[in-house]
Short mmCIF file of C-alpha atoms in Angstrom, two decimals:
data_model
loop_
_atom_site.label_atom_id
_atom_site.label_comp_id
_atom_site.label_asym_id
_atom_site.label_seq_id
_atom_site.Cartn_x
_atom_site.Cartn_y
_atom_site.Cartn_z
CA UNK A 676 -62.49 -14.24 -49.01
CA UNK A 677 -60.32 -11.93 -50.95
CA UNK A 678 -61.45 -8.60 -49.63
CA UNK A 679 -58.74 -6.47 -51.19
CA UNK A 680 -58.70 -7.21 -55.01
CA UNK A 681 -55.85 -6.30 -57.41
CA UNK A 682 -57.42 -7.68 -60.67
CA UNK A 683 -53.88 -6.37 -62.55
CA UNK A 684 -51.39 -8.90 -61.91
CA UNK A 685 -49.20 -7.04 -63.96
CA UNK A 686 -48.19 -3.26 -65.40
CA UNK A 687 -45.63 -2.55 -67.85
CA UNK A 688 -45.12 1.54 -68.43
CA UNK A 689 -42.88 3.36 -70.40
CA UNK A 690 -40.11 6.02 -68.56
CA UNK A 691 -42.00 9.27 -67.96
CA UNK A 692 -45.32 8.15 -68.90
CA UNK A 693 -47.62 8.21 -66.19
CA UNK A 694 -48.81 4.76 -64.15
CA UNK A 695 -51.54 4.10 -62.48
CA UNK A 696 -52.60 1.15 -60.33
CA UNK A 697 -56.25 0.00 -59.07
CA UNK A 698 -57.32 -1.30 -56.31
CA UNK A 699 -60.44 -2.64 -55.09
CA UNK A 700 -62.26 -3.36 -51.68
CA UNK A 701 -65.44 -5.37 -50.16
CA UNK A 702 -65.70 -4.49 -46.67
CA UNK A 703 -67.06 -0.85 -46.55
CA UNK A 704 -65.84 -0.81 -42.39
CA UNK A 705 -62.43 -0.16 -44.24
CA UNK A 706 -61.43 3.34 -43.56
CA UNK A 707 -57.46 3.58 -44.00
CA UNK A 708 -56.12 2.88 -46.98
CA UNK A 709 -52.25 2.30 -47.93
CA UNK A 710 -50.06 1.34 -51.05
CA UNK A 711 -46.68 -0.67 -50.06
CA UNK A 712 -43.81 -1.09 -52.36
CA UNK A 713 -42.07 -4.36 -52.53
CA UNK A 714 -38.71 -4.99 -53.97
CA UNK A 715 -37.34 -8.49 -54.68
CA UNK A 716 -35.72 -10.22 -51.94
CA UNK A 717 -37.16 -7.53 -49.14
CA UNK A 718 -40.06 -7.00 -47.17
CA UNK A 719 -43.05 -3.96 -48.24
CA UNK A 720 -42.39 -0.65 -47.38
CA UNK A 721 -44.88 2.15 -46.84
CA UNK A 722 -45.49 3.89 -49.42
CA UNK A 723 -48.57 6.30 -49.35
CA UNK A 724 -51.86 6.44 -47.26
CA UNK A 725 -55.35 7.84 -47.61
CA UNK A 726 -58.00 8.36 -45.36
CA UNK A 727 -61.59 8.09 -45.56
CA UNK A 728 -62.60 11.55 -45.00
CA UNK A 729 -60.31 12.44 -48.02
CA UNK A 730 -60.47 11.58 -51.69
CA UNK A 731 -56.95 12.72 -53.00
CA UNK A 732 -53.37 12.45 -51.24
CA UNK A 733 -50.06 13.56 -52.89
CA UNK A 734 -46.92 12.96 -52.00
CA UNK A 735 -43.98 14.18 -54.33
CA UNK A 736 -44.28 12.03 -57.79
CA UNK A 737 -47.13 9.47 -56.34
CA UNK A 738 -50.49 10.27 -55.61
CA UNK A 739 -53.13 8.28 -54.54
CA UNK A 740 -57.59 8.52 -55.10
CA UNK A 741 -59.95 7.06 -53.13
CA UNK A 742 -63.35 6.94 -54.59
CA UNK A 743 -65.48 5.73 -51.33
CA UNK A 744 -69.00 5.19 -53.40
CA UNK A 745 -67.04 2.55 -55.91
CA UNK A 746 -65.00 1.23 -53.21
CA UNK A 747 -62.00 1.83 -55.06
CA UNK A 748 -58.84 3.27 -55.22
CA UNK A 749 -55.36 4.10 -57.57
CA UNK A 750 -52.03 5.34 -57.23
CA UNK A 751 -50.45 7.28 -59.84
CA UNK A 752 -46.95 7.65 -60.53
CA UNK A 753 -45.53 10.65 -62.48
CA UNK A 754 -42.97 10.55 -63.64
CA UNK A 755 -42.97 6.48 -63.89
CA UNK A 756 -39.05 6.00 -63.60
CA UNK A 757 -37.00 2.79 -63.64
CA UNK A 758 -36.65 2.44 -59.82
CA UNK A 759 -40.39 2.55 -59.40
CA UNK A 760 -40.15 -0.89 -60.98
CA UNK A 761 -41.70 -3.10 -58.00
CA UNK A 762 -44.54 -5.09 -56.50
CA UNK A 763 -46.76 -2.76 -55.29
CA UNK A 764 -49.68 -3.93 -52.67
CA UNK A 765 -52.96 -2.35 -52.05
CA UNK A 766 -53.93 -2.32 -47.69
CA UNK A 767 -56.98 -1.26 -45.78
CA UNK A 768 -57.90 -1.41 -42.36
CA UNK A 769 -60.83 -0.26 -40.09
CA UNK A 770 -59.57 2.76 -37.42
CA UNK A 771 -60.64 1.48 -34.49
CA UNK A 772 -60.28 -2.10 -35.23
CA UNK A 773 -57.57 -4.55 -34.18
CA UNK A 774 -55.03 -2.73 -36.10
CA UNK A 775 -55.30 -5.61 -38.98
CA UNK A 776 -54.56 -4.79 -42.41
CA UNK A 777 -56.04 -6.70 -45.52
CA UNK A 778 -53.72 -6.87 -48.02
CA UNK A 779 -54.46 -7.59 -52.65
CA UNK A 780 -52.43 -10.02 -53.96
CA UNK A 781 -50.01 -6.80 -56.07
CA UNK A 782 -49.41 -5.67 -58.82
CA UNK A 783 -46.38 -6.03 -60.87
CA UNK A 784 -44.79 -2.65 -62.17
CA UNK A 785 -42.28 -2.70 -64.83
CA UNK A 786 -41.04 0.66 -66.03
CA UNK A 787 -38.80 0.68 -69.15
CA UNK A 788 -36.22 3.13 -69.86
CA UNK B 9 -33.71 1.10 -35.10
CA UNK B 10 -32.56 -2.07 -36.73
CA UNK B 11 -36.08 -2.39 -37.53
CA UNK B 12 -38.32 -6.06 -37.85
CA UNK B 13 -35.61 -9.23 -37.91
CA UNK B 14 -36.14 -12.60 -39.38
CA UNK B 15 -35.02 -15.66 -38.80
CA UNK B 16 -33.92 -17.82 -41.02
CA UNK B 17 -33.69 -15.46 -44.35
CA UNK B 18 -33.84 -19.51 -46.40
CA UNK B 19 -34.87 -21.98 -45.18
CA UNK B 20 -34.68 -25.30 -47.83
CA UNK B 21 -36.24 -28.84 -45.37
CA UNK B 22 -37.76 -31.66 -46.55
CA UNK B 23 -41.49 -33.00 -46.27
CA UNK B 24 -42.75 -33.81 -43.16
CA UNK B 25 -40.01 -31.64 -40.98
CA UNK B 26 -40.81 -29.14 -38.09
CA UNK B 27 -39.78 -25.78 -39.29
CA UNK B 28 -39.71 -22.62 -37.03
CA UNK B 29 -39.72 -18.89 -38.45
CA UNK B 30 -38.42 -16.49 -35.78
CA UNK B 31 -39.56 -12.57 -35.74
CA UNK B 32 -37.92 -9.73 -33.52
CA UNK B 33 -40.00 -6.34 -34.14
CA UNK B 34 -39.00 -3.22 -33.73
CA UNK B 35 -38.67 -2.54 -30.02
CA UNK B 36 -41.80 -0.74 -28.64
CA UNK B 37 -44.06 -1.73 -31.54
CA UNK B 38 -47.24 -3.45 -29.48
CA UNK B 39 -48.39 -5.37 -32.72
CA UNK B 40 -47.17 -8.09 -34.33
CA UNK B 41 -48.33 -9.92 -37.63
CA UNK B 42 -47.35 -13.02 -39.82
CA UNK B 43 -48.21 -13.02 -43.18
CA UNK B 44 -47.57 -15.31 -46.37
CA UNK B 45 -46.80 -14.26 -49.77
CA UNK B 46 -47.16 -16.68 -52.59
CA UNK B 47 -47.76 -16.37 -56.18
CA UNK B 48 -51.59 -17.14 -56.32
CA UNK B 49 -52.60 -15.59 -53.37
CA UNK B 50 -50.32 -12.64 -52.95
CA UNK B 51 -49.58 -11.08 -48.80
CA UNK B 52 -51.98 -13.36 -46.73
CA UNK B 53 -52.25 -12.06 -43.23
CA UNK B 54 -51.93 -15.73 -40.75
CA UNK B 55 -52.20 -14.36 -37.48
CA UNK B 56 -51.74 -11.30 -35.58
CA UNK B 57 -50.95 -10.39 -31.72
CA UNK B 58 -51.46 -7.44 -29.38
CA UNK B 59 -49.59 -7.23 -26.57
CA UNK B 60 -48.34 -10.51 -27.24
CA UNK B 61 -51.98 -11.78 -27.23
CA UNK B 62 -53.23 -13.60 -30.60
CA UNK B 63 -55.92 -11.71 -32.10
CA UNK B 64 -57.15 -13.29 -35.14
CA UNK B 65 -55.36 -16.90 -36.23
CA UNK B 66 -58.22 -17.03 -38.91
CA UNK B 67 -55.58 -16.90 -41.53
CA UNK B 68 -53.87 -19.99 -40.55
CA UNK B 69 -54.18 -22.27 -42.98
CA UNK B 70 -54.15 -25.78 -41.20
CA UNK B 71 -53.52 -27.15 -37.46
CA UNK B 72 -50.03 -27.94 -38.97
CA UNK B 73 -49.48 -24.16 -38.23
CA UNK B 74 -48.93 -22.51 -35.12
CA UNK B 75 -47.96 -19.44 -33.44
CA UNK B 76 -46.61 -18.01 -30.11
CA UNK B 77 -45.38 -14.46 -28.70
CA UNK B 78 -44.01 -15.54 -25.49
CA UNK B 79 -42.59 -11.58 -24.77
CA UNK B 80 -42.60 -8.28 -26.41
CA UNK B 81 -39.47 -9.09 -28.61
CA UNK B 82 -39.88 -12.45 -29.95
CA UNK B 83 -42.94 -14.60 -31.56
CA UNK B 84 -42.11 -18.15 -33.91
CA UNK B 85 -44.02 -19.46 -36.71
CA UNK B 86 -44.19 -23.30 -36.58
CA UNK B 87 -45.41 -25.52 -39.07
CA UNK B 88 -45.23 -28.97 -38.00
CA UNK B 89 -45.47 -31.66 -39.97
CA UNK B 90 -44.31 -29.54 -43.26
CA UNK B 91 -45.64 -29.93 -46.70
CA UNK B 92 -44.35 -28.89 -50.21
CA UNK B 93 -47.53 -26.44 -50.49
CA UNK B 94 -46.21 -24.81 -47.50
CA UNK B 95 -43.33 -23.45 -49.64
CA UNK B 96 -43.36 -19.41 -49.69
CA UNK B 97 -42.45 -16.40 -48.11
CA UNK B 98 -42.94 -15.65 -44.55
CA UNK B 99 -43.37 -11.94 -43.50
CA UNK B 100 -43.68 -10.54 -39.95
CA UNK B 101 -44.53 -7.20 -39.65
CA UNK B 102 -44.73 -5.02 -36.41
CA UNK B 103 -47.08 -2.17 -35.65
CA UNK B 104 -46.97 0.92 -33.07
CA UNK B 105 -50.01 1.24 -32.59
CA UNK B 106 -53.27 -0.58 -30.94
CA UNK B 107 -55.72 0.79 -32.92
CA UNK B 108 -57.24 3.66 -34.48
CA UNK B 109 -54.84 6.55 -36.44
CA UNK B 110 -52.10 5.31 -38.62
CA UNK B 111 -51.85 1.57 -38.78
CA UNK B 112 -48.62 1.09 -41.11
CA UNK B 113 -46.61 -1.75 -40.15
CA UNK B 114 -43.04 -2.27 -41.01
CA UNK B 115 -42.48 -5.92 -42.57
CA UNK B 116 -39.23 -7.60 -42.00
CA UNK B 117 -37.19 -9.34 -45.08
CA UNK B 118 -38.93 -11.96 -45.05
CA UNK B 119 -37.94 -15.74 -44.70
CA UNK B 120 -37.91 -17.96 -47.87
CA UNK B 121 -39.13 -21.63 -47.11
CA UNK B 122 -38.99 -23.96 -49.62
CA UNK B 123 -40.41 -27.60 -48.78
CA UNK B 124 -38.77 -30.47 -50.51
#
């Protein structure tokens, strides 16, 4: 029971242009959201939170929108650069749970010079 | 902080072999979780402790796997007999925190099994 969908397996942006990746979620007890950045060969790094109570969170070049009535969120990156070029993976929890974390299956980014 | 450690980083064995993943998190971290990361399925969470208590072992795929946090500082991943479907990457991530606030976890490198 996937209940963290990435439907994009795969992003390919140009250098500068902007990129955005989607996320969705089932289980409306999710509450914290997060975006981790994987590069090949390592483990996922943090990259960006949101909670509930907001719908917007910025930090530096990435930004990322929760929409709680669609169950769905993005991060956008702008300036897309060539380092940004990763696996990034969607997360959501429930505060107050077990501290779990459901995880999407990522989404490719390529960004070209 | 030398931060989550792993244990083998490859591990290549053939069908039918024990294999055992070790995990050191970060020192003070209270929660610790296993998770799988193939190409179909993407980060699958196995199992997770607090306070070196299993949680949730839902994710486990199969009796073949099994888990154990016998302190603070150290859990294994066993899989026992092995298969060739087994064959991915193994993450173990620690936590801070029990519950509620920020729940980001810090993954290790990861351990590459491959299953012959």
């Amino acid at each position: 029971d996937q209940q963290v969908k990435q439907n994009s397996p795969s992003l390919s942006v140009q250098e500068g242009r902007i990129s955005i990746l989607n996320c969705d979620y089932t289980n409306s007890m999710f509450d914290y959201f997060l975006w981790y950045k994987k590069y090949p060969a390592e483990g996922p790094t943090f990259l960006i939170s949101i909670s509930s109570i907001k719908d917007k969170n910025e930090d530096g070049r990435f930004t990322v929108f929760l929409n709680k009535s669609a169950k769905h969120l993005s991060l956008h990156i702008v300036p897309s650069q060539p380092g940004d070029s990763a696996v990034y993976f969607c997360a959501a929890s429930a505060v107050g749970g077990n501290n779990d974390m459901r995880f999407g299956a990522g989404t490719r980014l390529t960004v070209k010079p | 902080d030398a931060g989550v450690i792993q244990s083998p980083r490859h591990e290549v064995t053939e069908m039918g072999q024990e294999v055992t993943l070790r995990c050191k998190p970060i020192s003070g971290h209270n929660s610790l979780f296993w998770y799988r990361q193939t190409m179909m399925r993407g980060l699958e969470l196995l199992i997770y402790f607090n306070n070196n208590v299993p949680i949730d072992d839902s994710g486990m795929p199969e009796d073949r796997f099994s888990a154990k946090m016998p302190n603070a500082s150290f859990s294994t991943l066993k899989i026992q007999p092995s298969e060739p479907r087994d064959s991915a990457v193994y993450f173990c991530a620690s936590s801070p925190r029990l519950s509620g606030g920020n729940n980001e976890q810090f993954f290790g490198p990861g351990t590459r099994l491959t299953v012959l």
